[in-house]
mmCIF file of C-alpha atoms in Angstrom:
data_model
loop_
_atom_site.group_PDB
_atom_site.id
_atom_site.type_symbol
_atom_site.label_atom_id
_atom_site.label_comp_id
_atom_site.label_asym_id
_atom_site.label_seq_id
_atom_site.Cartn_x
_atom_site.Cartn_y
_atom_site.Cartn_z
ATOM 1 C CA MET Y 1 0.095 23.196 5.533
ATOM 2 C CA PHE Y 2 -2.305 20.661 7.028
ATOM 3 C CA GLU Y 3 -3.506 19.707 3.544
ATOM 4 C CA ILE Y 4 0.038 18.838 2.457
ATOM 5 C CA ILE Y 5 0.520 16.608 5.523
ATOM 6 C CA SER Y 6 -2.772 14.797 4.850
ATOM 7 C CA ILE Y 7 -1.769 14.225 1.210
ATOM 8 C CA VAL Y 8 1.584 12.752 2.289
ATOM 9 C CA ILE Y 9 -0.182 10.452 4.757
ATOM 10 C CA LEU Y 10 -2.559 9.272 2.026
ATOM 11 C CA ASP Y 11 0.391 8.610 -0.303
ATOM 12 C CA ILE Y 12 2.123 6.529 2.375
ATOM 13 C CA ALA Y 13 -1.095 4.589 2.989
ATOM 14 C CA LYS Y 14 -1.385 3.873 -0.757
ATOM 15 C CA ILE Y 15 2.213 2.632 -0.909
ATOM 16 C CA ARG Y 16 1.605 0.331 2.080
ATOM 17 C CA ASP Y 17 -1.604 -1.018 0.517
ATOM 18 C CA ASN Y 18 0.220 -1.674 -2.767
ATOM 19 C CA SER Y 19 3.072 -3.520 -1.042
ATOM 20 C CA VAL Y 20 0.626 -5.617 0.996
ATOM 21 C CA SER Y 21 -1.426 -6.495 -2.093
ATOM 22 C CA GLU Y 22 1.740 -7.529 -3.944
ATOM 23 C CA LYS Y 23 2.787 -9.780 -1.041
ATOM 24 C CA THR Y 24 -0.669 -11.371 -0.892
ATOM 25 C CA ARG Y 25 -0.574 -11.940 -4.670
ATOM 26 C CA LYS Y 26 2.799 -13.683 -4.391
ATOM 27 C CA LEU Y 27 1.515 -15.840 -1.528
ATOM 28 C CA GLY Y 28 -1.660 -16.652 -3.460
ATOM 29 C CA ASN Y 29 0.301 -17.576 -6.582
ATOM 30 C CA SER Y 30 2.668 -19.829 -4.622
ATOM 31 C CA THR Y 31 -0.132 -21.574 -2.695
ATOM 32 C CA PHE Y 32 -2.558 -22.059 -5.584
#
Protein backbone atom coordinates (compact mmCIF):
# COMPACT_ATOMS: atom_id res chain seq x y z
CA MET A 1 0.00 0.00 0.00
CA PHE A 2 2.75 2.45 0.94
CA GLU A 3 4.58 1.68 -2.31
CA ILE A 4 1.52 2.65 -4.37
CA ILE A 5 1.23 5.98 -2.52
CA SER A 6 4.92 6.74 -3.09
CA ILE A 7 4.56 5.96 -6.81
CA VAL A 8 1.57 8.32 -7.08
CA ILE A 9 3.52 11.06 -5.32
CA LEU A 10 6.45 10.59 -7.72
CA ASP A 11 4.07 10.77 -10.70
CA ILE A 12 2.59 14.03 -9.40
CA ALA A 13 6.08 15.44 -8.87
CA LYS A 14 7.01 14.51 -12.47
CA ILE A 15 3.88 16.21 -13.83
CA ARG A 16 4.66 19.37 -11.83
CA ASP A 17 8.27 19.38 -13.06
CA ASN A 18 7.10 18.96 -16.66
CA SER A 19 4.60 21.82 -16.39
CA VAL A 20 7.21 24.09 -14.79
CA SER A 21 9.79 23.26 -17.47
CA GLU A 22 7.24 24.00 -20.20
CA LYS A 23 6.42 27.38 -18.62
CA THR A 24 10.12 28.25 -18.33
CA ARG A 25 10.65 27.25 -21.98
CA LYS A 26 7.80 29.53 -23.09
CA LEU A 27 9.21 32.39 -21.01
CA GLY A 28 12.70 31.77 -22.38
CA ASN A 29 11.44 31.69 -25.97
CA SER A 30 9.48 34.92 -25.52
CA THR A 31 12.36 36.77 -23.82
CA PHE A 32 15.18 35.60 -26.10
